[in-house]
PDB file of C-alpha atoms in Angstrom:
ATOM      1  CA  MET Q   1     -11.058 151.323 102.274  1.00  0.00           C
ATOM      2  CA  SER Q   2      -8.378 152.923 100.154  1.00  0.00           C
ATOM      3  CA  ASP Q   3      -6.310 150.793  97.375  1.00  0.00           C
ATOM      4  CA  ASP Q   4      -2.674 150.897  98.838  1.00  0.00           C
ATOM      5  CA  PRO Q   5      -1.129 148.004  99.486  1.00  0.00           C
ATOM      6  CA  ILE Q   6      -0.518 147.054 102.648  1.00  0.00           C
ATOM      7  CA  GLN Q   7       3.049 147.879 103.579  1.00  0.00           C
ATOM      8  CA  ALA Q   8       4.181 145.633 105.974  1.00  0.00           C
ATOM      9  CA  SER Q   9       5.571 146.967 108.827  1.00  0.00           C
ATOM     10  CA  PRO Q  10       9.716 147.157 108.561  1.00  0.00           C
ATOM     11  CA  SER Q  11      10.792 144.690 110.895  1.00  0.00           C
ATOM     12  CA  PRO Q  12      14.225 145.752 113.386  1.00  0.00           C
ATOM     13  CA  GLU Q  13      16.936 145.813 111.286  1.00  0.00           C
ATOM     14  CA  THR Q  14      19.251 142.595 112.025  1.00  0.00           C
ATOM     15  CA  PRO Q  15      22.850 143.498 113.241  1.00  0.00           C
ATOM     16  CA  SER Q  16      25.962 142.512 111.198  1.00  0.00           C
ATOM     17  CA  PRO Q  17      27.534 139.362 112.555  1.00  0.00           C
ATOM     18  CA  GLU Q  18      30.720 140.424 114.095  1.00  0.00           C
ATOM     19  CA  PRO Q  19      34.335 138.826 113.077  1.00  0.00           C
ATOM     20  CA  ASP Q  20      35.226 134.949 114.516  1.00  0.00           C
ATOM     21  CA  TRP Q  21      37.684 136.250 116.483  1.00  0.00           C
ATOM     22  CA  GLN Q  22      39.178 132.913 117.709  1.00  0.00           C
ATOM     23  CA  ALA Q  23      38.978 131.601 114.008  1.00  0.00           C
ATOM     24  CA  LEU Q  24      41.297 135.472 113.225  1.00  0.00           C
ATOM     25  CA  ALA Q  25      43.808 134.597 116.114  1.00  0.00           C
ATOM     26  CA  LEU Q  26      44.404 130.600 114.790  1.00  0.00           C
ATOM     27  CA  SER Q  27      44.884 131.611 111.291  1.00  0.00           C
ATOM     28  CA  GLU Q  28      47.326 134.335 112.455  1.00  0.00           C
ATOM     29  CA  LEU Q  29      48.836 131.357 114.858  1.00  0.00           C
ATOM     30  CA  ARG Q  30      48.971 129.297 111.829  1.00  0.00           C
ATOM     31  CA  GLN Q  31      51.259 131.728 109.731  1.00  0.00           C
ATOM     32  CA  GLN Q  32      53.619 132.318 112.234  1.00  0.00           C
ATOM     33  CA  ARG Q  33      54.160 128.632 113.404  1.00  0.00           C
ATOM     34  CA  GLU Q  34      54.740 128.277 109.795  1.00  0.00           C
ATOM     35  CA  ALA Q  35      56.951 130.706 108.823  1.00  0.00           C
ATOM     36  CA  LEU Q  36      58.571 129.836 112.206  1.00  0.00           C
ATOM     37  CA  GLN Q  37      59.226 125.466 110.742  1.00  0.00           C
ATOM     38  CA  GLU Q  38      60.430 127.612 108.126  1.00  0.00           C
ATOM     39  CA  GLU Q  39      63.514 129.616 109.452  1.00  0.00           C
ATOM     40  CA  ILE Q  40      63.873 125.758 111.679  1.00  0.00           C
ATOM     41  CA  ARG Q  41      64.431 124.454 108.936  1.00  0.00           C
ATOM     42  CA  GLN Q  42      66.709 126.587 107.248  1.00  0.00           C
ATOM     43  CA  LEU Q  43      68.690 126.738 110.167  1.00  0.00           C
ATOM     44  CA  GLU Q  44      69.189 123.249 109.637  1.00  0.00           C
ATOM     45  CA  GLY Q  45      70.532 123.123 106.603  1.00  0.00           C
ATOM     46  CA  ARG Q  46      72.769 125.893 107.957  1.00  0.00           C
ATOM     47  CA  ARG Q  47      74.084 123.657 109.883  1.00  0.00           C
ATOM     48  CA  GLY Q  48      74.258 120.549 108.582  1.00  0.00           C
ATOM     49  CA  GLN Q  49      76.756 122.776 105.833  1.00  0.00           C
ATOM     50  CA  ILE Q  50      78.306 123.630 109.151  1.00  0.00           C
ATOM     51  CA  GLN Q  51      78.735 120.056 110.311  1.00  0.00           C
ATOM     52  CA  LYS Q  52      80.330 118.977 107.239  1.00  0.00           C
ATOM     53  CA  GLU Q  53      82.871 121.817 107.245  1.00  0.00           C
ATOM     54  CA  ILE Q  54      84.053 121.049 110.363  1.00  0.00           C
ATOM     55  CA  GLU Q  55      84.513 117.236 109.176  1.00  0.00           C
ATOM     56  CA  SER Q  56      86.103 118.029 106.824  1.00  0.00           C
ATOM     57  CA  SER Q  57      88.754 120.285 107.834  1.00  0.00           C
ATOM     58  CA  PHE Q  58      88.999 119.676 111.366  1.00  0.00           C
ATOM     59  CA  ALA Q  59      87.727 115.814 112.761  1.00  0.00           C
ATOM     60  CA  GLY Q  60      89.298 113.978 109.791  1.00  0.00           C
ATOM     61  CA  GLN Q  61      92.731 116.017 111.259  1.00  0.00           C
ATOM     62  CA  ALA Q  62      91.707 115.407 114.408  1.00  0.00           C
ATOM     63  CA  ASP Q  63      91.262 111.464 114.464  1.00  0.00           C
ATOM     64  CA  ALA Q  64      94.669 111.468 113.129  1.00  0.00           C
ATOM     65  CA  VAL Q  65      96.609 113.763 115.505  1.00  0.00           C
ATOM     66  CA  ALA Q  66      94.760 111.878 118.080  1.00  0.00           C
ATOM     67  CA  ARG Q  67      95.919 108.310 116.667  1.00  0.00           C
ATOM     68  CA  ARG Q  68      99.386 109.361 116.172  1.00  0.00           C
ATOM     69  CA  LEU Q  69      98.870 110.811 120.512  1.00  0.00           C
ATOM     70  CA  LYS Q  70      97.827 107.562 121.411  1.00  0.00           C
ATOM     71  CA  GLY Q  71     100.669 105.761 119.176  1.00  0.00           C
ATOM     72  CA  PHE Q  72     103.285 107.777 121.103  1.00  0.00           C
ATOM     73  CA  GLN Q  73     101.668 107.397 124.612  1.00  0.00           C
ATOM     74  CA  ASP Q  74     102.007 103.161 124.222  1.00  0.00           C
ATOM     75  CA  TYR Q  75     105.809 104.265 123.201  1.00  0.00           C
ATOM     76  CA  LEU Q  76     106.365 105.932 126.206  1.00  0.00           C
ATOM     77  CA  VAL Q  77     104.864 103.748 128.129  1.00  0.00           C
ATOM     78  CA  GLY Q  78     106.723 100.898 127.046  1.00  0.00           C
ATOM     79  CA  ALA Q  79     110.027 102.691 127.422  1.00  0.00           C
ATOM     80  CA  LEU Q  80     109.288 104.232 130.644  1.00  0.00           C
ATOM     81  CA  GLN Q  81     108.522 100.467 132.077  1.00  0.00           C
ATOM     82  CA  ASP Q  82     112.119  99.589 130.344  1.00  0.00           C
ATOM     83  CA  LEU Q  83     113.468 102.662 131.602  1.00  0.00           C
ATOM     84  CA  ALA Q  84     112.785 102.129 135.184  1.00  0.00           C
ATOM     85  CA  VAL Q  85     113.177  98.345 135.452  1.00  0.00           C
ATOM     86  CA  ALA Q  86     116.840  99.604 134.252  1.00  0.00           C
ATOM     87  CA  ALA Q  87     117.324 102.076 136.947  1.00  0.00           C
ATOM     88  CA  GLU Q  88     116.874  99.292 139.334  1.00  0.00           C
ATOM     89  CA  GLN Q  89     118.963  97.477 138.167  1.00  0.00           C
ATOM     90  CA  VAL Q  90     121.477 100.700 138.279  1.00  0.00           C
ATOM     91  CA  GLU Q  91     124.005 101.211 140.878  1.00  0.00           C
ATOM     92  CA  LEU Q  92     124.437 104.545 142.824  1.00  0.00           C
ATOM     93  CA  VAL Q  93     127.507 104.249 143.364  1.00  0.00           C
ATOM     94  CA  PRO Q  94     130.516 103.607 140.192  1.00  0.00           C
ATOM     95  CA  GLN Q  95     132.052 100.492 139.709  1.00  0.00           C
ATOM     96  CA  GLN Q  96     135.126  99.593 137.645  1.00  0.00           C
ATOM     97  CA  VAL Q  97     134.432  98.205 135.077  1.00  0.00           C
ATOM     98  CA  LEU Q  98     136.972  94.888 135.442  1.00  0.00           C
ATOM     99  CA  VAL Q  99     137.775  93.105 132.344  1.00  0.00           C
ATOM    100  CA  GLN Q 100     137.810  88.904 133.256  1.00  0.00           C
ATOM    101  CA  PRO Q 101     139.755  87.152 130.626  1.00  0.00           C
ATOM    102  CA  SER Q 102     137.317  84.053 129.371  1.00  0.00           C
ATOM    103  CA  PRO Q 103     138.274  80.931 129.774  1.00  0.00           C
ATOM    104  CA  LEU Q 104     138.657  79.997 126.514  1.00  0.00           C
ATOM    105  CA  ASP Q 105     141.659  82.840 126.739  1.00  0.00           C
ATOM    106  CA  GLN Q 106     143.438  80.844 129.692  1.00  0.00           C
ATOM    107  CA  ALA Q 107     145.340  78.542 127.908  1.00  0.00           C
ATOM    108  CA  SER Q 108     146.943  75.916 130.119  1.00  0.00           C
ATOM    109  CA  PRO Q 109     150.413  74.855 129.841  1.00  0.00           C
ATOM    110  CA  ALA Q 110     150.106  72.202 127.599  1.00  0.00           C
ATOM    111  CA  ALA Q 111     148.334  74.039 124.932  1.00  0.00           C
ATOM    112  CA  ARG Q 112     150.875  76.156 125.207  1.00  0.00           C
ATOM    113  CA  ASP Q 113     153.918  73.605 124.219  1.00  0.00           C
ATOM    114  CA  ALA Q 114     151.641  71.932 121.751  1.00  0.00           C
ATOM    115  CA  GLU Q 115     151.487  72.238 117.453  1.00  0.00           C
ATOM    116  CA  PRO Q 116     149.300  75.327 116.646  1.00  0.00           C
ATOM    117  CA  SER Q 117     147.177  73.104 114.250  1.00  0.00           C
ATOM    118  CA  VAL Q 118     146.514  71.584 117.180  1.00  0.00           C
ATOM    119  CA  ALA Q 119     145.469  75.009 119.311  1.00  0.00           C
ATOM    120  CA  VAL Q 120     143.406  76.245 116.156  1.00  0.00           C
ATOM    121  CA  ALA Q 121     141.395  73.090 116.232  1.00  0.00           C
ATOM    122  CA  ALA Q 122     141.001  73.073 119.887  1.00  0.00           C
ATOM    123  CA  ALA Q 123     139.777  76.482 119.519  1.00  0.00           C
ATOM    124  CA  GLY Q 124     136.314  74.779 117.374  1.00  0.00           C
ATOM    125  CA  GLN Q 125     134.110  74.856 121.419  1.00  0.00           C
ATOM    126  CA  PHE Q 126     131.124  73.939 119.609  1.00  0.00           C
ATOM    127  CA  SER Q 127     133.270  70.782 118.078  1.00  0.00           C
ATOM    128  CA  GLN Q 128     131.676  67.884 119.554  1.00  0.00           C
ATOM    129  CA  ASP Q 129     128.046  69.517 119.027  1.00  0.00           C
ATOM    130  CA  GLU Q 130     128.659  69.572 114.947  1.00  0.00           C
ATOM    131  CA  ALA Q 131     126.286  66.500 114.334  1.00  0.00           C
ATOM    132  CA  LEU Q 132     123.520  69.042 116.365  1.00  0.00           C
ATOM    133  CA  ILE Q 133     124.179  72.160 115.334  1.00  0.00           C
ATOM    134  CA  ARG Q 134     124.697  70.986 111.574  1.00  0.00           C
ATOM    135  CA  GLU Q 135     121.151  69.465 111.938  1.00  0.00           C
ATOM    136  CA  ARG Q 136     118.856  72.631 112.970  1.00  0.00           C
ATOM    137  CA  LEU Q 137     120.816  74.151 110.228  1.00  0.00           C
ATOM    138  CA  ALA Q 138     119.531  71.703 107.300  1.00  0.00           C
ATOM    139  CA  GLY Q 139     116.011  72.031 109.002  1.00  0.00           C
ATOM    140  CA  PHE Q 140     115.894  75.799 109.125  1.00  0.00           C
ATOM    141  CA  GLY Q 141     116.198  75.110 105.268  1.00  0.00           C
ATOM    142  CA  GLY Q 142     112.356  73.926 105.309  1.00  0.00           C
ATOM    143  CA  GLN Q 143     109.365  75.522 105.251  1.00  0.00           C
ATOM    144  CA  PRO Q 144     108.827  77.558 108.036  1.00  0.00           C
ATOM    145  CA  ASP Q 145     106.629  77.092 110.860  1.00  0.00           C
ATOM    146  CA  PHE Q 146     105.171  80.930 112.087  1.00  0.00           C
ATOM    147  CA  TYR Q 147     103.537  78.570 115.003  1.00  0.00           C
ATOM    148  CA  ALA Q 148     106.450  77.076 116.690  1.00  0.00           C
ATOM    149  CA  ASP Q 149     106.630  77.852 120.370  1.00  0.00           C
ATOM    150  CA  PRO Q 150     108.630  80.990 121.707  1.00  0.00           C
ATOM    151  CA  TRP Q 151     112.712  80.777 120.873  1.00  0.00           C
ATOM    152  CA  GLN Q 152     112.331  78.383 117.435  1.00  0.00           C
ATOM    153  CA  LEU Q 153     113.706  79.737 114.248  1.00  0.00           C
ATOM    154  CA  ARG Q 154     109.531  80.715 112.356  1.00  0.00           C
ATOM    155  CA  ARG Q 155     111.574  81.682 109.254  1.00  0.00           C
ATOM    156  CA  THR Q 156     113.413  79.806 106.444  1.00  0.00           C
ATOM    157  CA  LEU Q 157     117.121  80.434 107.088  1.00  0.00           C
ATOM    158  CA  ASP Q 158     118.244  80.601 103.206  1.00  0.00           C
ATOM    159  CA  PRO Q 159     121.382  78.562 101.931  1.00  0.00           C
ATOM    160  CA  SER Q 160     124.173  81.143 102.732  1.00  0.00           C
ATOM    161  CA  GLY Q 161     123.139  81.944 105.881  1.00  0.00           C
ATOM    162  CA  ALA Q 162     122.873  78.525 106.763  1.00  0.00           C
ATOM    163  CA  THR Q 163     126.883  78.662 105.811  1.00  0.00           C
ATOM    164  CA  LEU Q 164     127.857  81.622 107.270  1.00  0.00           C
ATOM    165  CA  LEU Q 165     126.507  79.771 110.680  1.00  0.00           C
ATOM    166  CA  ASP Q 166     127.918  76.484 109.687  1.00  0.00           C
ATOM    167  CA  ASP Q 167     130.960  78.543 110.242  1.00  0.00           C
ATOM    168  CA  TRP Q 168     130.468  81.232 112.837  1.00  0.00           C
ATOM    169  CA  PHE Q 169     129.824  77.934 114.545  1.00  0.00           C
ATOM    170  CA  LEU Q 170     132.587  74.963 113.545  1.00  0.00           C
ATOM    171  CA  GLY Q 171     134.939  77.095 112.282  1.00  0.00           C
ATOM    172  CA  GLN Q 172     135.054  80.209 114.225  1.00  0.00           C
ATOM    173  CA  GLY Q 173     134.031  78.402 117.362  1.00  0.00           C
ATOM    174  CA  GLY Q 174     131.580  81.075 117.568  1.00  0.00           C
ATOM    175  CA  ARG Q 175     134.235  83.907 117.779  1.00  0.00           C
ATOM    176  CA  GLY Q 176     134.499  86.167 115.216  1.00  0.00           C
ATOM    177  CA  ALA Q 177     132.872  88.599 112.044  1.00  0.00           C
ATOM    178  CA  GLN Q 178     131.194  87.236 109.448  1.00  0.00           C
ATOM    179  CA  PRO Q 179     129.579  89.361 106.379  1.00  0.00           C
ATOM    180  CA  SER Q 180     126.593  91.206 106.241  1.00  0.00           C
ATOM    181  CA  CYS Q 181     123.747  89.290 104.946  1.00  0.00           C
ATOM    182  CA  GLY Q 182     122.681  93.025 102.916  1.00  0.00           C
ATOM    183  CA  SER Q 183     120.075  94.247 105.536  1.00  0.00           C
ATOM    184  CA  ARG Q 184     119.464  94.416 109.275  1.00  0.00           C
ATOM    185  CA  SER Q 185     116.606  92.441 108.852  1.00  0.00           C
ATOM    186  CA  ARG Q 186     118.692  88.874 107.202  1.00  0.00           C
ATOM    187  CA  ASN Q 187     121.386  89.933 109.852  1.00  0.00           C
ATOM    188  CA  ALA Q 188     118.557  89.309 112.549  1.00  0.00           C
ATOM    189  CA  LEU Q 189     117.502  86.630 110.462  1.00  0.00           C
ATOM    190  CA  VAL Q 190     120.634  84.938 111.027  1.00  0.00           C
ATOM    191  CA  ALA Q 191     121.178  84.959 114.598  1.00  0.00           C
ATOM    192  CA  ALA Q 192     118.213  84.443 115.714  1.00  0.00           C
ATOM    193  CA  ALA Q 193     118.891  80.669 114.024  1.00  0.00           C
ATOM    194  CA  ALA Q 194     121.922  81.039 115.774  1.00  0.00           C
ATOM    195  CA  ILE Q 195     119.714  82.022 119.668  1.00  0.00           C
ATOM    196  CA  ALA Q 196     118.153  79.158 118.611  1.00  0.00           C
ATOM    197  CA  ILE Q 197     120.792  76.620 118.669  1.00  0.00           C
ATOM    198  CA  LEU Q 198     122.665  78.284 121.708  1.00  0.00           C
ATOM    199  CA  GLY Q 199     118.870  77.586 123.515  1.00  0.00           C
ATOM    200  CA  GLU Q 200     119.256  73.764 122.953  1.00  0.00           C
ATOM    201  CA  LEU Q 201     122.996  73.739 123.721  1.00  0.00           C
ATOM    202  CA  TYR Q 202     122.572  76.321 127.517  1.00  0.00           C
ATOM    203  CA  GLY Q 203     118.766  76.277 127.840  1.00  0.00           C
ATOM    204  CA  GLU Q 204     118.235  79.466 129.953  1.00  0.00           C
ATOM    205  CA  ARG Q 205     121.668  80.293 131.203  1.00  0.00           C
ATOM    206  CA  PHE Q 206     122.779  82.539 128.247  1.00  0.00           C
ATOM    207  CA  GLN Q 207     121.775  86.551 127.551  1.00  0.00           C
ATOM    208  CA  THR Q 208     121.840  87.544 124.047  1.00  0.00           C
ATOM    209  CA  LEU Q 209     123.863  90.766 124.551  1.00  0.00           C
ATOM    210  CA  VAL Q 210     122.832  93.251 120.935  1.00  0.00           C
ATOM    211  CA  LEU Q 211     125.228  96.897 119.992  1.00  0.00           C
ATOM    212  CA  ALA Q 212     124.627  98.883 117.661  1.00  0.00           C
ATOM    213  CA  SER Q 213     124.517 102.648 118.447  1.00  0.00           C
ATOM    214  CA  GLN Q 214     121.290 104.193 117.312  1.00  0.00           C
ATOM    215  CA  PRO Q 215     117.913 103.101 118.781  1.00  0.00           C
ATOM    216  CA  GLU Q 216     116.613 103.269 114.913  1.00  0.00           C
ATOM    217  CA  ARG Q 217     119.102 100.223 114.580  1.00  0.00           C
ATOM    218  CA  LEU Q 218     118.332  99.166 117.706  1.00  0.00           C
ATOM    219  CA  GLY Q 219     114.588  98.577 116.976  1.00  0.00           C
ATOM    220  CA  GLU Q 220     114.896  97.445 113.292  1.00  0.00           C
ATOM    221  CA  TRP Q 221     116.853  94.881 115.718  1.00  0.00           C
ATOM    222  CA  ARG Q 222     113.902  94.427 118.103  1.00  0.00           C
ATOM    223  CA  ARG Q 223     111.571  93.722 115.851  1.00  0.00           C
ATOM    224  CA  GLY Q 224     113.318  91.274 113.577  1.00  0.00           C
ATOM    225  CA  LEU Q 225     113.749  88.623 116.546  1.00  0.00           C
ATOM    226  CA  GLN Q 226     110.903  89.228 118.017  1.00  0.00           C
ATOM    227  CA  ASP Q 227     109.126  88.220 114.636  1.00  0.00           C
ATOM    228  CA  CYS Q 228     112.162  85.406 113.482  1.00  0.00           C
ATOM    229  CA  LEU Q 229     111.488  83.931 116.965  1.00  0.00           C
ATOM    230  CA  GLY Q 230     107.936  84.402 118.073  1.00  0.00           C
ATOM    231  CA  LEU Q 231     108.732  87.123 121.527  1.00  0.00           C
ATOM    232  CA  ALA Q 232     106.826  89.050 122.977  1.00  0.00           C
ATOM    233  CA  ARG Q 233     107.936  92.684 124.023  1.00  0.00           C
ATOM    234  CA  GLU Q 234     108.588  90.996 127.918  1.00  0.00           C
ATOM    235  CA  ASP Q 235     111.841  88.791 126.065  1.00  0.00           C
ATOM    236  CA  PHE Q 236     114.087  92.270 125.756  1.00  0.00           C
ATOM    237  CA  GLY Q 237     114.807  94.548 128.784  1.00  0.00           C
ATOM    238  CA  PRO Q 238     117.452  93.675 131.456  1.00  0.00           C
ATOM    239  CA  THR Q 239     116.426  90.652 132.970  1.00  0.00           C
ATOM    240  CA  SER Q 240     114.680  88.940 129.648  1.00  0.00           C
ATOM    241  CA  GLY Q 241     116.130  86.714 126.603  1.00  0.00           C
ATOM    242  CA  ILE Q 242     117.540  89.717 124.442  1.00  0.00           C
ATOM    243  CA  VAL Q 243     118.649  93.344 125.928  1.00  0.00           C
ATOM    244  CA  LEU Q 244     120.089  96.081 123.412  1.00  0.00           C
ATOM    245  CA  PHE Q 245     122.884  98.172 123.970  1.00  0.00           C
ATOM    246  CA  GLU Q 246     123.896 101.360 122.505  1.00  0.00           C
ATOM    247  CA  ARG Q 247     127.011 101.517 124.082  1.00  0.00           C
ATOM    248  CA  ALA Q 248     129.524  99.218 124.577  1.00  0.00           C
ATOM    249  CA  ASP Q 249     130.711  99.445 127.580  1.00  0.00           C
ATOM    250  CA  ALA Q 250     127.048  99.129 128.851  1.00  0.00           C
ATOM    251  CA  LEU Q 251     126.849  95.836 127.463  1.00  0.00           C
ATOM    252  CA  VAL Q 252     130.503  94.802 128.066  1.00  0.00           C
ATOM    253  CA  GLU Q 253     129.532  95.839 132.428  1.00  0.00           C
ATOM    254  CA  ARG Q 254     126.672  93.069 131.273  1.00  0.00           C
ATOM    255  CA  ALA Q 255     128.474  90.369 130.076  1.00  0.00           C
ATOM    256  CA  ASP Q 256     130.687  90.579 133.684  1.00  0.00           C
ATOM    257  CA  ARG Q 257     128.117  89.718 135.546  1.00  0.00           C
ATOM    258  CA  LEU Q 258     126.724  87.311 133.052  1.00  0.00           C
ATOM    259  CA  GLU Q 259     130.080  84.999 133.883  1.00  0.00           C
ATOM    260  CA  GLU Q 260     129.992  86.256 136.756  1.00  0.00           C
ATOM    261  CA  ARG Q 261     126.576  84.056 137.663  1.00  0.00           C
ATOM    262  CA  GLY Q 262     128.499  80.841 135.001  1.00  0.00           C
ATOM    263  CA  GLU Q 263     125.641  82.140 132.310  1.00  0.00           C
ATOM    264  CA  LEU Q 264     126.774  83.226 129.182  1.00  0.00           C
ATOM    265  CA  PRO Q 265     126.847  85.704 127.612  1.00  0.00           C
ATOM    266  CA  PHE Q 266     125.954  85.975 122.965  1.00  0.00           C
ATOM    267  CA  ILE Q 267     126.814  89.206 121.947  1.00  0.00           C
ATOM    268  CA  VAL Q 268     125.389  90.639 118.487  1.00  0.00           C
ATOM    269  CA  VAL Q 269     127.095  94.069 117.222  1.00  0.00           C
ATOM    270  CA  ASP Q 270     125.081  95.568 114.351  1.00  0.00           C
ATOM    271  CA  ALA Q 271     126.859  95.664 111.090  1.00  0.00           C
ATOM    272  CA  GLY Q 272     126.739  99.545 111.340  1.00  0.00           C
ATOM    273  CA  GLU Q 273     129.112  99.475 113.962  1.00  0.00           C
ATOM    274  CA  GLN Q 274     132.838 100.810 112.694  1.00  0.00           C
ATOM    275  CA  VAL Q 275     134.634  99.721 115.745  1.00  0.00           C
ATOM    276  CA  ILE Q 276     134.591  96.617 117.689  1.00  0.00           C
ATOM    277  CA  ASP Q 277     136.145  97.399 121.656  1.00  0.00           C
ATOM    278  CA  ILE Q 278     138.607  95.384 122.850  1.00  0.00           C
ATOM    279  CA  PRO Q 279     137.029  94.373 126.122  1.00  0.00           C
ATOM    280  CA  ILE Q 280     133.993  92.195 123.393  1.00  0.00           C
ATOM    281  CA  LEU Q 281     136.732  90.423 121.858  1.00  0.00           C
ATOM    282  CA  GLN Q 282     137.169  88.731 125.591  1.00  0.00           C
ATOM    283  CA  PHE Q 283     134.027  86.787 125.984  1.00  0.00           C
ATOM    284  CA  PRO Q 284     133.051  83.266 124.427  1.00  0.00           C
ATOM    285  CA  VAL Q 285     130.227  83.409 122.116  1.00  0.00           C
ATOM    286  CA  TRP Q 286     130.327  86.375 120.097  1.00  0.00           C
ATOM    287  CA  LEU Q 287     129.008  87.259 116.390  1.00  0.00           C
ATOM    288  CA  ALA Q 288     129.961  90.748 114.874  1.00  0.00           C
ATOM    289  CA  PHE Q 289     128.267  91.500 111.264  1.00  0.00           C
ATOM    290  CA  ALA Q 290     130.956  93.628 108.789  1.00  0.00           C
ATOM    291  CA  ALA Q 291     129.605  95.793 106.471  1.00  0.00           C
ATOM    292  CA  GLY Q 292     128.853  95.347 102.757  1.00  0.00           C
ATOM    293  CA  PRO Q 293     130.390  97.711 100.123  1.00  0.00           C
ATOM    294  CA  GLY Q 294     128.125 100.801 100.717  1.00  0.00           C
ATOM    295  CA  GLU Q 295     126.103  99.351 103.227  1.00  0.00           C
ATOM    296  CA  LEU Q 296     127.222 101.847 105.945  1.00  0.00           C
ATOM    297  CA  ILE Q 297     126.916 104.550 103.443  1.00  0.00           C
ATOM    298  CA  THR Q 298     123.281 103.452 102.058  1.00  0.00           C
ATOM    299  CA  ASP Q 299     122.761 102.946 106.299  1.00  0.00           C
ATOM    300  CA  GLU Q 300     123.315 106.004 107.724  1.00  0.00           C
ATOM    301  CA  PRO Q 301     120.279 108.739 108.135  1.00  0.00           C
ATOM    302  CA  TYR Q 302     119.452 111.075 105.219  1.00  0.00           C
TER     303      TYR Q 302
END
C-alpha cells in the first residue's frame, strides 16, 4: 500500500441552476404595469385639469345662456298663445270703426233745459253708490290682505290715491284725467283699486282696457295689476278681464264691441300718452293719468 492518500474519484460536474424565466417575466410585467399605472395617473390628472378649465371657461357661461334661452322660450310661448287667441278674434274683412255716442252724452230735452248746475250734478253716475265707494276706499287704507280673492285689492292704498279715486268716482263721475302718482306701479295700484270697486258694482259685465304705446309700459301694467289684484296670466287677453293695447284705434274698436254686448268698458290711459284720442272720450268710464313735470322725460328709454 502506498502512503498517498486515497483520492476520491471526482463526481460528475453538477449543472448550475437555470434562471427562473417565469419569475423574470412576472417581474417585467409588474414593471410594465407600474409604468402604465403611472401614465394613467398622469392622464387622469391632465383630464381633471382640462375639466376644471372647461367648467370655468365654458360650462358656467353655457348654463347662463341656457337659462336665458329658457326664459325667452317661455316668453315666446306665452306671446304666441296670446297671438293665437287674438288671431281668432280678428275679422278677415276690415270694417269701419263707427264711433257711437255714449248714453251719458245723449242729454234728454229736460236736461238741456235744466240749469247748468243741475246738469253737472247729474253727470256723477256713481252718486248713488257714494256710501259704498267711500267705505271701500277707507278699507283699502288698512293692512294689506295678501291672501284676498282674485280681483280684490291686496295692497294698501295710500291717502293720496284714495283722494284721487274719490274725486274721480264722485267728482268726475268716472270720466276724467287725474294727476299721475309719480310712477307706473303707483298708477297701477290706483287703477287696481278702481277695478275692485267696479267689480262690486258691475260684476262680470265690465272689462278693463289699458292703453300704453310701448310694450315695456304694458309689461309694467301687467305686473302691477297682477300683483295688486292677485291675477294670473290667463286674466290678460282678448276674452279675459284685462286687455292691453298699444294702439288707441284697436282699443276703441274693442270698447265699441263691449257696449254692443251690453257690457261696460273701463279704459285706463297710461301717463306716458301725451295725447288722448277723441273717440276714447265718448265712453262712460275712463281714467287717464296726467304725467307730472319731468315724468315724460324720465320715462323715455335711453
